[in-house]
Tab-separated table of C-alpha atoms in Angstrom:
chain	number	residue	atom	x	y	z
Z	1	UNK	CA	0.062	-0.036	0.010
Z	2	UNK	CA	1.731	3.231	-1.147
Z	3	UNK	CA	2.026	5.946	1.459
Z	4	UNK	CA	-0.039	9.208	0.675
Z	5	UNK	CA	1.573	12.503	0.137
Z	6	UNK	CA	0.999	13.161	3.912
Z	7	UNK	CA	-0.698	11.060	6.405
Z	8	UNK	CA	-3.810	13.022	6.404
Z	9	UNK	CA	-4.183	14.132	2.724
Z	10	UNK	CA	-6.732	11.350	1.796
Z	11	UNK	CA	-8.768	12.231	4.756
Z	12	UNK	CA	-9.033	15.913	3.908
Z	13	UNK	CA	-9.785	14.847	0.264
Z	14	UNK	CA	-12.591	12.718	1.498
Z	15	UNK	CA	-14.042	15.277	3.783
Z	16	UNK	CA	-14.235	17.968	0.962
Z	17	UNK	CA	-15.851	15.383	-1.297
Z	18	UNK	CA	-18.808	14.953	1.234
Z	19	UNK	CA	-18.734	18.609	2.467
Z	20	UNK	CA	-17.450	20.786	-0.249
Z	21	UNK	CA	-18.415	23.937	1.992
Z	22	UNK	CA	-14.824	23.451	3.618
Z	23	UNK	CA	-11.606	23.120	1.769
Z	24	UNK	CA	-8.173	22.158	3.552
Z	25	UNK	CA	-4.970	22.886	2.021
Z	26	UNK	CA	-1.816	21.392	3.197
Z	27	UNK	CA	1.265	23.608	3.043
Z	28	UNK	CA	4.916	22.580	2.545
Z	29	UNK	CA	6.822	22.272	5.980
Z	30	UNK	CA	8.886	25.452	5.153
Z	31	UNK	CA	5.760	27.679	4.247
Z	32	UNK	CA	4.125	30.065	6.825
Z	33	UNK	CA	0.234	29.830	6.904
Z	34	UNK	CA	-1.181	32.886	5.133
Z	35	UNK	CA	-2.334	35.962	6.973
Z	36	UNK	CA	-3.207	38.307	3.888
Z	37	UNK	CA	-6.637	38.758	2.287
Z	38	UNK	CA	-9.387	37.067	4.194
Z	39	UNK	CA	-6.984	34.765	6.103
Z	40	UNK	CA	-6.653	34.955	9.847
Z	41	UNK	CA	-3.920	32.905	11.658
Z	42	UNK	CA	-4.993	30.916	14.528
Z	43	UNK	CA	-2.140	32.364	16.571
Z	44	UNK	CA	-3.873	35.819	15.932
Z	45	UNK	CA	-7.103	34.468	17.442
Z	46	UNK	CA	-5.155	33.128	20.513
Z	47	UNK	CA	-3.504	36.558	21.106
Z	48	UNK	CA	-6.766	38.252	21.565
Z	49	UNK	CA	-5.720	41.457	20.086
Z	50	UNK	CA	-6.636	43.283	16.722
Z	51	UNK	CA	-6.757	40.134	14.749
Z	52	UNK	CA	-9.514	38.676	17.034
Z	53	UNK	CA	-11.215	42.144	16.947
Z	54	UNK	CA	-11.240	42.105	13.050
Z	55	UNK	CA	-12.257	38.454	13.008
Z	56	UNK	CA	-15.383	39.203	15.386
Z	57	UNK	CA	-16.282	42.212	13.151
Z	58	UNK	CA	-17.510	39.876	10.599
Z	59	UNK	CA	-19.806	38.086	12.943
Z	60	UNK	CA	-21.072	41.447	14.273
Z	61	UNK	CA	-21.829	42.635	10.788
Z	62	UNK	CA	-23.424	39.265	9.792
Z	63	UNK	CA	-25.839	39.311	12.779
Z	64	UNK	CA	-26.846	42.875	11.945
Z	65	UNK	CA	-27.500	41.979	8.352
Z	66	UNK	CA	-29.360	38.745	8.877
Z	67	UNK	CA	-31.354	39.649	11.939
Z	68	UNK	CA	-31.630	43.497	11.957
Z	69	UNK	CA	-30.470	43.598	15.492
Z	70	UNK	CA	-27.125	43.933	17.428
Z	71	UNK	CA	-26.039	41.113	19.504
Z	72	UNK	CA	-24.235	41.393	22.820
Z	73	UNK	CA	-20.511	41.329	22.590
Z	74	UNK	CA	-20.281	37.968	24.413
Z	75	UNK	CA	-22.861	36.533	21.985
Z	76	UNK	CA	-20.726	37.617	19.112
Z	77	UNK	CA	-17.619	36.159	20.638
Z	78	UNK	CA	-19.443	32.946	21.183
Z	79	UNK	CA	-20.467	32.793	17.447
Z	80	UNK	CA	-17.032	33.512	16.377
Z	81	UNK	CA	-15.450	30.848	18.578
Z	82	UNK	CA	-18.008	28.125	17.227
Z	83	UNK	CA	-17.370	29.226	13.702
Z	84	UNK	CA	-13.574	28.730	14.091
Z	85	UNK	CA	-13.454	25.695	16.465
Z	86	UNK	CA	-16.101	23.600	14.512
Z	87	UNK	CA	-13.833	23.132	11.367
Z	88	UNK	CA	-10.716	23.377	13.300
Z	89	UNK	CA	-11.584	20.283	15.382
Z	90	UNK	CA	-12.267	18.406	11.964
Z	91	UNK	CA	-8.612	18.817	11.208
Z	92	UNK	CA	-7.898	16.340	13.929
Z	93	UNK	CA	-11.041	14.044	14.206
Z	94	UNK	CA	-11.623	13.437	10.645
Z	95	UNK	CA	-8.257	11.801	9.978
Z	96	UNK	CA	-8.608	9.737	13.121
Z	97	UNK	CA	-12.098	8.640	12.283
Z	98	UNK	CA	-11.085	7.589	8.629
Z	99	UNK	CA	-7.595	6.361	8.842
Z	100	UNK	CA	-6.548	6.219	12.606
Z	101	UNK	CA	-4.100	9.116	12.166
Z	102	UNK	CA	-3.912	11.954	14.613
Z	103	UNK	CA	-2.244	15.121	13.381
Z	104	UNK	CA	-0.790	17.782	15.702
Z	105	UNK	CA	-1.397	21.440	14.845
Z	106	UNK	CA	-0.075	24.133	17.117
Z	107	UNK	CA	-1.951	27.582	16.489
Z	108	UNK	CA	1.190	28.801	14.672
Z	109	UNK	CA	0.487	26.033	11.959
Z	110	UNK	CA	-3.081	26.934	11.001
Z	111	UNK	CA	-4.850	29.828	9.258
Z	112	UNK	CA	-8.670	30.211	8.548
Z	113	UNK	CA	-10.390	32.099	5.832
Z	114	UNK	CA	-14.191	32.199	6.121
Z	115	UNK	CA	-14.727	34.992	3.405
Z	116	UNK	CA	-13.952	32.756	0.308
Z	117	UNK	CA	-17.125	33.067	-2.010
Z	118	UNK	CA	-18.922	29.843	-2.524
Z	119	UNK	CA	-17.713	28.146	0.687
Z	120	UNK	CA	-20.250	27.834	3.510
Z	121	UNK	CA	-17.558	27.194	6.229
Z	122	UNK	CA	-14.425	28.462	4.471
Z	123	UNK	CA	-10.783	27.359	3.906
Z	124	UNK	CA	-8.118	26.077	6.350
Z	125	UNK	CA	-4.423	26.240	5.500
Z	126	UNK	CA	-2.337	23.867	7.701
Z	127	UNK	CA	1.330	23.285	8.053
Z	128	UNK	CA	2.207	19.736	8.868
Z	129	UNK	CA	3.761	18.902	12.229
Z	130	UNK	CA	3.739	15.330	13.787
Z	131	UNK	CA	1.120	12.756	13.847
Z	132	UNK	CA	0.184	9.591	15.821
Z	133	UNK	CA	-0.882	6.287	14.256
Z	134	UNK	CA	-1.230	2.532	15.108
Z	135	UNK	CA	1.287	-0.327	14.670
Z	136	UNK	CA	1.176	-1.602	11.061
Z	137	UNK	CA	-0.081	1.718	9.522
Z	138	UNK	CA	1.825	2.188	6.255
Z	139	UNK	CA	2.198	5.887	7.208
Z	140	UNK	CA	4.306	4.981	10.308
Z	141	UNK	CA	7.413	5.282	8.021
Z	142	UNK	CA	6.667	8.966	7.144
Z	143	UNK	CA	8.428	11.850	8.715
Z	144	UNK	CA	7.036	12.955	11.982
Z	145	UNK	CA	5.136	9.660	12.676
Z	146	UNK	CA	4.709	8.491	16.296
Z	147	UNK	CA	3.487	4.974	16.802
Z	148	UNK	CA	1.223	4.443	19.811
Z	149	UNK	CA	0.183	1.199	21.340
Z	150	UNK	CA	-3.438	0.848	20.759
Z	151	UNK	CA	-6.858	2.428	20.157
Z	152	UNK	CA	-7.095	3.857	23.606
Z	153	UNK	CA	-3.772	5.383	23.353
Z	154	UNK	CA	-4.835	6.824	19.933
Z	155	UNK	CA	-8.029	8.271	21.590
Z	156	UNK	CA	-5.835	10.031	24.178
Z	157	UNK	CA	-3.824	11.394	21.258
Z	158	UNK	CA	-7.042	13.065	19.760
Z	159	UNK	CA	-7.990	14.509	23.139
Z	160	UNK	CA	-4.297	15.989	23.437
Z	161	UNK	CA	-4.092	17.171	19.843
Z	162	UNK	CA	-7.463	19.064	20.235
Z	163	UNK	CA	-6.453	20.421	23.447
Z	164	UNK	CA	-3.085	21.610	22.218
Z	165	UNK	CA	-4.766	23.675	19.369
Z	166	UNK	CA	-7.875	24.861	21.053
Z	167	UNK	CA	-6.655	25.835	24.579
Z	168	UNK	CA	-4.925	28.941	23.378
Z	169	UNK	CA	-7.909	29.858	21.250
Z	170	UNK	CA	-10.206	29.577	24.216
Z	171	UNK	CA	-7.828	31.872	26.236
Z	172	UNK	CA	-7.939	34.469	23.438
Z	173	UNK	CA	-11.759	34.548	23.223
Z	174	UNK	CA	-12.232	34.087	26.943
Z	175	UNK	CA	-12.004	37.758	28.234
Z	176	UNK	CA	-14.796	38.612	25.555
Z	177	UNK	CA	-17.130	36.017	26.898
Z	178	UNK	CA	-19.327	35.832	30.021
Z	179	UNK	CA	-18.494	32.199	30.239
Z	180	UNK	CA	-15.021	31.099	31.303
Z	181	UNK	CA	-13.102	27.946	32.111
Z	182	UNK	CA	-15.375	24.943	32.420
Z	183	UNK	CA	-18.016	26.607	30.173
Z	184	UNK	CA	-15.419	27.229	27.613
Z	185	UNK	CA	-14.251	23.587	27.552
Z	186	UNK	CA	-17.845	22.517	27.352
Z	187	UNK	CA	-18.147	24.354	24.187
Z	188	UNK	CA	-14.918	22.714	22.911
Z	189	UNK	CA	-16.390	19.308	23.811
Z	190	UNK	CA	-19.553	20.117	21.755
Z	191	UNK	CA	-17.457	21.112	18.788
Z	192	UNK	CA	-15.485	17.983	18.748
Z	193	UNK	CA	-18.694	15.774	18.954
Z	194	UNK	CA	-21.028	17.656	16.752
Z	195	UNK	CA	-18.539	18.328	14.042
Z	196	UNK	CA	-17.588	14.760	13.504
Z	197	UNK	CA	-21.105	13.536	14.031
Z	198	UNK	CA	-22.271	15.813	11.121
Z	199	UNK	CA	-19.547	14.831	8.804
Z	200	UNK	CA	-20.019	11.111	9.510
Z	201	UNK	CA	-23.688	11.319	8.684
Z	202	UNK	CA	-22.549	12.660	5.266
Z	203	UNK	CA	-20.304	9.738	5.011
Z	204	UNK	CA	-23.017	7.334	5.683
Z	205	UNK	CA	-21.185	6.199	9.150
Z	206	UNK	CA	-23.280	8.072	11.707
Z	207	UNK	CA	-23.609	4.901	13.886
Z	208	UNK	CA	-20.055	4.159	13.928
Z	209	UNK	CA	-19.270	7.816	14.633
Z	210	UNK	CA	-21.582	7.808	17.769
Z	211	UNK	CA	-19.898	4.716	19.028
Z	212	UNK	CA	-16.470	6.118	18.456
Z	213	UNK	CA	-17.296	9.459	20.162
Z	214	UNK	CA	-18.802	7.793	23.113
Z	215	UNK	CA	-15.374	6.092	23.717
Z	216	UNK	CA	-13.522	9.182	22.865
Z	217	UNK	CA	-15.360	11.362	25.473
Z	218	UNK	CA	-16.955	9.029	28.063
Z	219	UNK	CA	-17.124	11.967	30.517
Z	220	UNK	CA	-14.115	11.905	32.585
Z	221	UNK	CA	-11.447	13.257	30.269
Z	222	UNK	CA	-10.271	16.632	31.572
Z	223	UNK	CA	-10.083	19.388	30.358
Z	224	UNK	CA	-13.204	18.250	28.322
Z	225	UNK	CA	-16.463	18.619	30.136
Z	226	UNK	CA	-19.087	16.004	29.949
Z	227	UNK	CA	-19.511	12.959	27.629
Z	228	UNK	CA	-20.667	12.642	23.994
Z	229	UNK	CA	-24.134	12.267	25.558
Z	230	UNK	CA	-25.927	10.624	22.655
Z	231	UNK	CA	-29.362	9.323	23.390
Z	232	UNK	CA	-32.235	8.029	21.419
Z	233	UNK	CA	-35.874	9.523	21.183
Z	234	UNK	CA	-38.817	8.028	19.513
Z	235	UNK	CA	-40.886	9.599	16.617
Z	236	UNK	CA	-44.687	9.473	16.293
Z	237	UNK	CA	-44.405	6.141	14.137
Z	238	UNK	CA	-41.920	4.621	16.449
Z	239	UNK	CA	-38.864	5.711	14.432
Z	240	UNK	CA	-35.638	6.152	16.273
Z	241	UNK	CA	-34.204	9.637	16.373
Z	242	UNK	CA	-30.702	10.412	17.555
Z	243	UNK	CA	-29.980	13.420	19.617
Z	244	UNK	CA	-27.547	14.478	22.483
Z	245	UNK	CA	-27.287	16.803	25.144
Z	246	UNK	CA	-24.947	19.656	24.570
Z	247	UNK	CA	-22.470	20.704	27.373
Z	248	UNK	CA	-22.778	24.244	26.267
Z	249	UNK	CA	-25.225	26.862	24.620
Z	250	UNK	CA	-24.336	28.643	21.433
Z	251	UNK	CA	-26.350	31.673	22.690
Z	252	UNK	CA	-28.532	31.779	19.450
Z	253	UNK	CA	-31.532	31.952	21.710
Z	254	UNK	CA	-30.585	35.554	22.552
Z	255	UNK	CA	-31.433	36.443	18.951
Z	256	UNK	CA	-34.349	33.931	18.288
Z	257	UNK	CA	-35.634	32.498	21.576
Z	258	UNK	CA	-38.013	30.265	19.613
Z	259	UNK	CA	-35.516	28.873	17.252
Z	260	UNK	CA	-33.249	26.598	19.245
Z	261	UNK	CA	-31.378	23.636	17.893
Z	262	UNK	CA	-32.153	20.051	18.489
Z	263	UNK	CA	-29.402	19.382	20.867
Z	264	UNK	CA	-29.812	22.721	22.759
Z	265	UNK	CA	-30.027	22.343	26.661
Z	266	UNK	CA	-33.164	24.645	26.244
Z	267	UNK	CA	-34.963	22.441	23.957
Z	268	UNK	CA	-37.481	19.877	25.508
Z	269	UNK	CA	-37.699	16.407	24.064
Z	270	UNK	CA	-41.127	17.117	22.408
Z	271	UNK	CA	-39.588	19.922	20.520
Z	272	UNK	CA	-36.528	18.056	19.638
Z	273	UNK	CA	-38.657	15.279	18.030
Z	274	UNK	CA	-40.523	17.822	15.919
Z	275	UNK	CA	-37.229	19.522	14.912
Z	276	UNK	CA	-35.555	16.300	13.926
Z	277	UNK	CA	-38.510	15.001	11.920
Z	278	UNK	CA	-38.426	18.540	10.066
Z	279	UNK	CA	-34.695	18.192	9.426
Z	280	UNK	CA	-35.255	14.580	8.233
Z	281	UNK	CA	-38.050	15.478	5.765
């Protein structure tokens, strides 16, 4: 089995095939992630200064344009954090889910552009670092490979890789949000779970993803808060409907109190069933 161009190229290619709203570009090791045009370096978000201010101005303008009202500054920060963290977590969880490879991306190795026309989520540019894999993986001979003992060790690598990238970003956003510490890590937990859950549905592997995520986040894996928390509801005709209980709230209710998502802590099970049936239809 020939080794791919990088350990994660095939995973990112497959991700874009099923979810063309997100494009990931791998950079040569000597290249610096872009910061011109619509690009923002993850390191600039972590710094919490002018770069983050400019990033959040996009969310502020979008809310005013789409909802004809201003949102609280902490709500804007929550929206901005979600819109970055959701695709950023996929950089790590998708290669793990598809090929059992876990890349490491310090914030200095990632840039994000959500302004590119035609892309619902945007573009990520990443510079390879190291990655973890299992014994027997053909990619184990590639530069930067670290072989770990088994599946549980690889799950620990996923948790560590996400934390390495997202913790500085949480620190950058934190002062702009009412929620700190535990609540921010609850949000990170939700991004890990809901991002992969969504992509796995597109891949036709939702059930496997739910099992994998329950093992990844069983509920006692600090700094993450809570478990994957999947559960099953029953529709009016006895059909099973998958949902989960989020560890955090996205704050959208502050704009549209009546329009919460199907996993929102504020949404009762009866309303969840209605929303899930509408989405399925």
